[in-house]
PDB file of C-alpha atoms in Angstrom:
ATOM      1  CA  UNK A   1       0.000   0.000   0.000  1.00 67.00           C
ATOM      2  CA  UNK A   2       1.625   3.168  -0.657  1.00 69.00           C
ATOM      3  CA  UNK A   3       0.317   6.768   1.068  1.00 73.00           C
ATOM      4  CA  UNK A   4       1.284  10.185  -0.825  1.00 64.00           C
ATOM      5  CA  UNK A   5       0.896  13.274   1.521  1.00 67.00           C
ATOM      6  CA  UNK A   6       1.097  16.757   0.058  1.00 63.00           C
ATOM      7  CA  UNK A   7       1.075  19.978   1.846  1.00 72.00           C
ATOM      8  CA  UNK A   8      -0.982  22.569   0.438  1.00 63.00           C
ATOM      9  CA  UNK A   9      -1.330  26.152   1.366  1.00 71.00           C
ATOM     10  CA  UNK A  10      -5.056  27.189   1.082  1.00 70.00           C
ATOM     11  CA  UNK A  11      -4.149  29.630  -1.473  1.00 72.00           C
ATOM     12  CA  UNK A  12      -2.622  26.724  -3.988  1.00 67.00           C
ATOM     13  CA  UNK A  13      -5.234  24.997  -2.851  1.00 58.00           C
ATOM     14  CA  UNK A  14      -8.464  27.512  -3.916  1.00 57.00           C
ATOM     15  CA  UNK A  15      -5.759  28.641  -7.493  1.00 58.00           C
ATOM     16  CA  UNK A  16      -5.868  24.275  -8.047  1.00 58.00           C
ATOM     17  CA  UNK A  17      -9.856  24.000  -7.865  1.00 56.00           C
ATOM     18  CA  UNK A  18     -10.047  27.219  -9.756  1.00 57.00           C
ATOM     19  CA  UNK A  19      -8.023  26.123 -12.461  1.00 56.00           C
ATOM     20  CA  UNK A  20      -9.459  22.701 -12.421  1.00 52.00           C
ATOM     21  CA  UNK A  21     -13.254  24.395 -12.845  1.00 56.00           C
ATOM     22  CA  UNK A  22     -11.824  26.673 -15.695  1.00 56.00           C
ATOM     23  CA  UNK A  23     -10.304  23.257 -18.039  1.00 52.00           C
ATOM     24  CA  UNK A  24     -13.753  21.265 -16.975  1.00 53.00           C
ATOM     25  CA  UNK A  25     -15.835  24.439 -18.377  1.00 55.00           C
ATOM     26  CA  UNK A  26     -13.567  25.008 -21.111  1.00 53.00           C
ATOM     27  CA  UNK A  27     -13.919  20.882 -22.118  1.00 48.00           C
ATOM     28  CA  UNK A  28     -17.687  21.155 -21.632  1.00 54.00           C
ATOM     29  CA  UNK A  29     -18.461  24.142 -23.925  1.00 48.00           C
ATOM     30  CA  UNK A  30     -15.968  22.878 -26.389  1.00 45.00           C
ATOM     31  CA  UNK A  31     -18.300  19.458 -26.523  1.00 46.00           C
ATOM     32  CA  UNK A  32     -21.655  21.635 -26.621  1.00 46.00           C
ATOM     33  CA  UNK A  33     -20.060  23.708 -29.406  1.00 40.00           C
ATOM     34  CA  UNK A  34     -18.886  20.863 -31.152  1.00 41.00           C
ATOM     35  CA  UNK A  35     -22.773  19.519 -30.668  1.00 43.00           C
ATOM     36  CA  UNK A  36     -24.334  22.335 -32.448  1.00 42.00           C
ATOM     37  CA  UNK A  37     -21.848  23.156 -35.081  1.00 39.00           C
ATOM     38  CA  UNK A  38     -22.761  19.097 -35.840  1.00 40.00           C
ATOM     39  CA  UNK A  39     -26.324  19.555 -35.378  1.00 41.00           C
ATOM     40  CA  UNK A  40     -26.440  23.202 -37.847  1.00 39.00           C
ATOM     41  CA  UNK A  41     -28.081  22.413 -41.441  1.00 38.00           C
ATOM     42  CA  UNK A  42     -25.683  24.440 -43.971  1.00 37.00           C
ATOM     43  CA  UNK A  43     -27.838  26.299 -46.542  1.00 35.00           C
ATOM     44  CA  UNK A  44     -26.941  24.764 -50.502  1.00 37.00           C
ATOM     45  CA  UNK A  45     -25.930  26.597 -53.231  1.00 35.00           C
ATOM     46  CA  UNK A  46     -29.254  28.144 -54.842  1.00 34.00           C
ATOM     47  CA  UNK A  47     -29.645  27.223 -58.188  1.00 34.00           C
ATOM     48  CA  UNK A  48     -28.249  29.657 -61.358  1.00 35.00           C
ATOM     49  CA  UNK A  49     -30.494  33.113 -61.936  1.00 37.00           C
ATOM     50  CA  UNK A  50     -31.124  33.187 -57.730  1.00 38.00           C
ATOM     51  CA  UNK A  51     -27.495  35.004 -57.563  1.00 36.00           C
ATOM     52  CA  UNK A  52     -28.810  37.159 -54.623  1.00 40.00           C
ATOM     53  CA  UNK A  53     -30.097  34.114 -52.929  1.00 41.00           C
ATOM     54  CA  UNK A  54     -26.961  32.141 -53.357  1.00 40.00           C
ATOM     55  CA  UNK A  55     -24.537  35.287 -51.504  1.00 39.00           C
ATOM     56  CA  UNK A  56     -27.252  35.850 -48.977  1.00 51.00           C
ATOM     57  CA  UNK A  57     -26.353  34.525 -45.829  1.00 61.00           C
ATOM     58  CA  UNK A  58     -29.094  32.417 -43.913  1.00 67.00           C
ATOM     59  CA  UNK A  59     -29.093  31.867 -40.229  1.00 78.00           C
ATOM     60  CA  UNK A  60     -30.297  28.045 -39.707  1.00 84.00           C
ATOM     61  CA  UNK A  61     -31.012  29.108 -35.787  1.00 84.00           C
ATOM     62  CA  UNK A  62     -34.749  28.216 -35.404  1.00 84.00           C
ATOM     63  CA  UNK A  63     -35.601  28.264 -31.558  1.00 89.00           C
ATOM     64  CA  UNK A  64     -38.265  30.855 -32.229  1.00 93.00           C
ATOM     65  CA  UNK A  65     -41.069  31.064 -34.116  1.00 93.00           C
ATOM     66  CA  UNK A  66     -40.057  34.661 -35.356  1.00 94.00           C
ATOM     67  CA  UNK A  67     -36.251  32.994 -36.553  1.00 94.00           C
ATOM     68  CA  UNK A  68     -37.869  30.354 -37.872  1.00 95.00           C
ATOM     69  CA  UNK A  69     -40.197  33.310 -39.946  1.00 95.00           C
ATOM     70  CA  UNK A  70     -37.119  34.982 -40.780  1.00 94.00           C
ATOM     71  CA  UNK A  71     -35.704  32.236 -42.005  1.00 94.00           C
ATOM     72  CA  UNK A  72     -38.402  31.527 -44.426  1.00 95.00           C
ATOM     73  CA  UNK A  73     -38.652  35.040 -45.334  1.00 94.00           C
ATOM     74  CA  UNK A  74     -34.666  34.608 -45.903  1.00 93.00           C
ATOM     75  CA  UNK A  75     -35.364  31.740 -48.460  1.00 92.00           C
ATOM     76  CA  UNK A  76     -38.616  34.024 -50.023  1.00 92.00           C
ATOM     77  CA  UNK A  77     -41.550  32.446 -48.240  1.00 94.00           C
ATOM     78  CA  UNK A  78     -44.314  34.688 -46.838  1.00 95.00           C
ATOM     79  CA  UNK A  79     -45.716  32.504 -44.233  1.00 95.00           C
ATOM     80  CA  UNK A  80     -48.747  33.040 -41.629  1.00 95.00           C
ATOM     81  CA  UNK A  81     -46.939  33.049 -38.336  1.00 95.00           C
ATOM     82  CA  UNK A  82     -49.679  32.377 -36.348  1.00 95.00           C
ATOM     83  CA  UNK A  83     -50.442  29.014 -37.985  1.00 95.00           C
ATOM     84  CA  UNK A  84     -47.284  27.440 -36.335  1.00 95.00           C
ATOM     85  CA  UNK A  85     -47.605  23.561 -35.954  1.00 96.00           C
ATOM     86  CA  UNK A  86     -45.832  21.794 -33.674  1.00 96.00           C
ATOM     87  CA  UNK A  87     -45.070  17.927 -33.781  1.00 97.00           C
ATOM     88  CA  UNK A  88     -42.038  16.119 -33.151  1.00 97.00           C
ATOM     89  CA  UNK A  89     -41.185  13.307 -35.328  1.00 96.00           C
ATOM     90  CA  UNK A  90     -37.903  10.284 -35.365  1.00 96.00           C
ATOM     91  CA  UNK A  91     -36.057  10.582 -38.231  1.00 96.00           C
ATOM     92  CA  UNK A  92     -35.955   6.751 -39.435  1.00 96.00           C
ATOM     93  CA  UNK A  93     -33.456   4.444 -38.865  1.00 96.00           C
ATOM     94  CA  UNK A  94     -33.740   2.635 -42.373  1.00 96.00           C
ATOM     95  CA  UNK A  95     -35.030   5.045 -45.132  1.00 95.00           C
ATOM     96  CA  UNK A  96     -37.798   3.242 -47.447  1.00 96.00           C
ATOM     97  CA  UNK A  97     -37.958   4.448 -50.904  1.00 96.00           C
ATOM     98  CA  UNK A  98     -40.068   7.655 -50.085  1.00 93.00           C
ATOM     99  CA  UNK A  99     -37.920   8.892 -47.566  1.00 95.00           C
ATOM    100  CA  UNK A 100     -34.197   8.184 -49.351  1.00 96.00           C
ATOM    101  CA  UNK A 101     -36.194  10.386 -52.174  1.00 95.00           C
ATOM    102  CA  UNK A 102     -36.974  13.206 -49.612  1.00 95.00           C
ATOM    103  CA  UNK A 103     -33.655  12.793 -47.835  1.00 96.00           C
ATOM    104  CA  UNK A 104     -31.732  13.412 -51.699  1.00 96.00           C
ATOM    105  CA  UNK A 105     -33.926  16.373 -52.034  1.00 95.00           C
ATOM    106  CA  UNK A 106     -32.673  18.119 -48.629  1.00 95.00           C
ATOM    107  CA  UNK A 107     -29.203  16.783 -49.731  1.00 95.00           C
ATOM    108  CA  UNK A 108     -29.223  18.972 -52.390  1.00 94.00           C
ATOM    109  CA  UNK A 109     -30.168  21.923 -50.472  1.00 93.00           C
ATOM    110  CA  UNK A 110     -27.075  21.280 -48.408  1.00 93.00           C
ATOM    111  CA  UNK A 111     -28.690  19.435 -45.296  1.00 95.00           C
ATOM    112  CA  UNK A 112     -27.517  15.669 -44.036  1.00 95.00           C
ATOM    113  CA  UNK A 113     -30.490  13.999 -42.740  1.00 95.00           C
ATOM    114  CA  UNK A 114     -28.421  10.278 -42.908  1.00 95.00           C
ATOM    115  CA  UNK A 115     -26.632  11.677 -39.800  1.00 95.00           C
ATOM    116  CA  UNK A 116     -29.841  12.327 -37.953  1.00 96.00           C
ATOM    117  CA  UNK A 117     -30.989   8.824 -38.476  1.00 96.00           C
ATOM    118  CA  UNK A 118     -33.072   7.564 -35.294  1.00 96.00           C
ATOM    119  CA  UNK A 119     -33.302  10.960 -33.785  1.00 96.00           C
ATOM    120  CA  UNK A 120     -36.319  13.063 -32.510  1.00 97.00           C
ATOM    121  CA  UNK A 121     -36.383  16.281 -34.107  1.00 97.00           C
ATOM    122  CA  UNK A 122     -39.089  19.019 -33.974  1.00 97.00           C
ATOM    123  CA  UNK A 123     -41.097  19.514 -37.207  1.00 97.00           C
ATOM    124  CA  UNK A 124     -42.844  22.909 -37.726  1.00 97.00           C
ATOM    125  CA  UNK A 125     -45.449  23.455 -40.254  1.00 96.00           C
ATOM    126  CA  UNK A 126     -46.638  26.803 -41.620  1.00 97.00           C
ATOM    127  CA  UNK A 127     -49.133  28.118 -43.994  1.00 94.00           C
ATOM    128  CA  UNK A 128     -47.058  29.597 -46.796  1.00 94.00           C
ATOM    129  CA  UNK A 129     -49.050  32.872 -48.086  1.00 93.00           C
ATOM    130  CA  UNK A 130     -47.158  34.179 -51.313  1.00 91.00           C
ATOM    131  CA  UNK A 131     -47.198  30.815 -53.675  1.00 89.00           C
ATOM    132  CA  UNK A 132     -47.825  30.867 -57.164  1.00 86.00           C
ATOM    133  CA  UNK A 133     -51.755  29.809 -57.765  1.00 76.00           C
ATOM    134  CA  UNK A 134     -51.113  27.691 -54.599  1.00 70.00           C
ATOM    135  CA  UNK A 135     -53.812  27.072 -51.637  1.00 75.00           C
ATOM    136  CA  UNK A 136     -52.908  24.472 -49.354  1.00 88.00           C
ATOM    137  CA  UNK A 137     -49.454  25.035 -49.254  1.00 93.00           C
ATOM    138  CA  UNK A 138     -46.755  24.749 -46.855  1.00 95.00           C
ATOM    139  CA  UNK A 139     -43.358  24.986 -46.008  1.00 95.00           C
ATOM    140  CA  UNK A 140     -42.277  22.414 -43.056  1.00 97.00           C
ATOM    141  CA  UNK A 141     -39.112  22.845 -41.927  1.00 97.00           C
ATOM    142  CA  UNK A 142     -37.257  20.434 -39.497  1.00 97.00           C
ATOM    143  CA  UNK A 143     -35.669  21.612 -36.043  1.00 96.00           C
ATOM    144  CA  UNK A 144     -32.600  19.818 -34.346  1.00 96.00           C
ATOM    145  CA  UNK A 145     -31.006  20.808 -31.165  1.00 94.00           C
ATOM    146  CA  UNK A 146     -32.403  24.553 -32.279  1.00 94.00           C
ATOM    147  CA  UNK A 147     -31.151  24.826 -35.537  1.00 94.00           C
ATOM    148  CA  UNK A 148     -33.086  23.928 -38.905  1.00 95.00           C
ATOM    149  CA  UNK A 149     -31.744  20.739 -40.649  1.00 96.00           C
ATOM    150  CA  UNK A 150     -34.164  19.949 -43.242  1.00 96.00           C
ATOM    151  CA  UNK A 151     -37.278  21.903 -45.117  1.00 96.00           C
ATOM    152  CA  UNK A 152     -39.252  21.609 -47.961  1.00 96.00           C
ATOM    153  CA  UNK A 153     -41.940  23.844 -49.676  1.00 95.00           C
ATOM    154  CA  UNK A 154     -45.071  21.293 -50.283  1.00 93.00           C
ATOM    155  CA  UNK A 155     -48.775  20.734 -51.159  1.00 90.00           C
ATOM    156  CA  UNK A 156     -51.248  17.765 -50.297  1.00 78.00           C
ATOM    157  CA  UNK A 157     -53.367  18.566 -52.985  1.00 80.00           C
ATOM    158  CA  UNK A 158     -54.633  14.559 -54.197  1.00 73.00           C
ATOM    159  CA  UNK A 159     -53.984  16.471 -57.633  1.00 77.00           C
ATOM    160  CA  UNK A 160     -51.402  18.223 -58.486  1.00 73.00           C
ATOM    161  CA  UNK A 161     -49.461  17.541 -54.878  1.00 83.00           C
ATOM    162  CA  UNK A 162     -45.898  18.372 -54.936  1.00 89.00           C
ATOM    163  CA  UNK A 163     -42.787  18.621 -52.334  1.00 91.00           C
ATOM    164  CA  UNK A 164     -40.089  21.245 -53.477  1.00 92.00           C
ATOM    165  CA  UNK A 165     -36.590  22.470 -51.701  1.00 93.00           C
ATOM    166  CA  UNK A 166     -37.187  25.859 -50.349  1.00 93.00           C
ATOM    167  CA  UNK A 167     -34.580  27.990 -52.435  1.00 90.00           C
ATOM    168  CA  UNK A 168     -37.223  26.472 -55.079  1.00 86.00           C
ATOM    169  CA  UNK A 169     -39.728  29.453 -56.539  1.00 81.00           C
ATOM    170  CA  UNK A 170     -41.952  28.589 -59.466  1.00 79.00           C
ATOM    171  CA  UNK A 171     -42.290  31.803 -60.445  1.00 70.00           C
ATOM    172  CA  UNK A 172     -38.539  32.075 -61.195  1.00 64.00           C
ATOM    173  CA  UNK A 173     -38.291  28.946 -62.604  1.00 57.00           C
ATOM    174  CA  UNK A 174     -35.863  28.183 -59.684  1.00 55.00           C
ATOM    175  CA  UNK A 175     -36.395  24.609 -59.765  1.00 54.00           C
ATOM    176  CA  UNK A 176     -32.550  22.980 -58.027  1.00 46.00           C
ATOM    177  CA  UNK A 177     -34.190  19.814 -56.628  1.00 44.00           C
ATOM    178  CA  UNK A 178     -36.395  18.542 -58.997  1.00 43.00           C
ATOM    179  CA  UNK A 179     -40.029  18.418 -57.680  1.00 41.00           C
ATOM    180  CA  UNK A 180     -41.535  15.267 -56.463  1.00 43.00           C
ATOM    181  CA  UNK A 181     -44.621  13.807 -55.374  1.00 43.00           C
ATOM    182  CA  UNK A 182     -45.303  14.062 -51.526  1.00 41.00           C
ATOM    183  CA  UNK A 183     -46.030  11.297 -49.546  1.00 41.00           C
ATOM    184  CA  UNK A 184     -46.916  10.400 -45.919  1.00 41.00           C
ATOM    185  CA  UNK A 185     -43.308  10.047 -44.974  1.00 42.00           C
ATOM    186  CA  UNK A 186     -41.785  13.716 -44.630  1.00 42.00           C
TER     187      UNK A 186
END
């Protein structure tokens, strides 16, 4: 058995547990940094003749329902803030057909949903105000760890139904991720 003794003054003492608590807080942001820069969606490349869109910087932070406006607004969508929807959903952990197609189409827009495979995020539905000859359409965007990681501009018209990326405007012929049918499983 061996004993170590140590004499400490209490000032070495309080200057040790001081700059213990400064490396544990310094470790402990650095992994909650780490988190979120993981968890951030990075906005794609908008397709050719949106030049202004594609230099425009877009904040991804959504904890709000005025950022996650903004952020809308950011990509051109006039939405009705006060027909915020709520739900929270699990990203799948095996993507069928219909979601590898929906998962591509936020891939092109820049955002990795294989990453958040099996995870809970929060998706948030508005009524989008300023499309084309389009009632019954909305833009959905999906919220991880406060930050938006996936959206998509759609309608559930039986005829005529369609799920777009949002940098995608009809009436500019902005069309970067090739419209699809929408499904049950976005």
């Amino acid at each position: 058995m061996f004993i170590i003794t140590a004499k400490l003054s209490k000032q070495k003492l309080v200057l040790g547990a001081a700059a213990l608590a400064a490396v544990l807080l310094a470790v402990g942001t650095a992994a909650g940094l780490a988190g979120d820069v993981a968890a951030l969606g990075t906005q794609g490349e908008a397709a050719e003749g949106s030049a202004e869109q594609a230099e425009e910087t877009v904040s991804t932070l959504a904890l709000t329902n005025e950022e996650r406006v903004a952020y809308l607004s950011a990509c051109g969508w006039e939405v009705d803030a006060s027909s915020c929807t709520i739900r929270e959903v699990i990203i799948p952990e095996e993507f069928d057909e219909t979601y590898q197609k929906y998962a591509d189409l936020q891939a092109r827009q820049g955002f990795d949903l294989e990453r958040l495979k099996g995870k809970r995020v929060k998706q948030v539905t508005y009524t989008v105000t300023n499309y084309p000859d389009g009632t019954d359409v909305v833009a959905d965007l999906l919220v991880y760890r406060g930050n938006v990681v996936a959206g998509d501009i759609s309608s559930m018209k039986t005829d005529g139904g369609f799920t777009r990326g949002l940098m995608d405007h009809p009436e500019t012929g902005t069309d970067s991720t090739n419209t699809t049918n929408k499904s049950d499983g976005s």
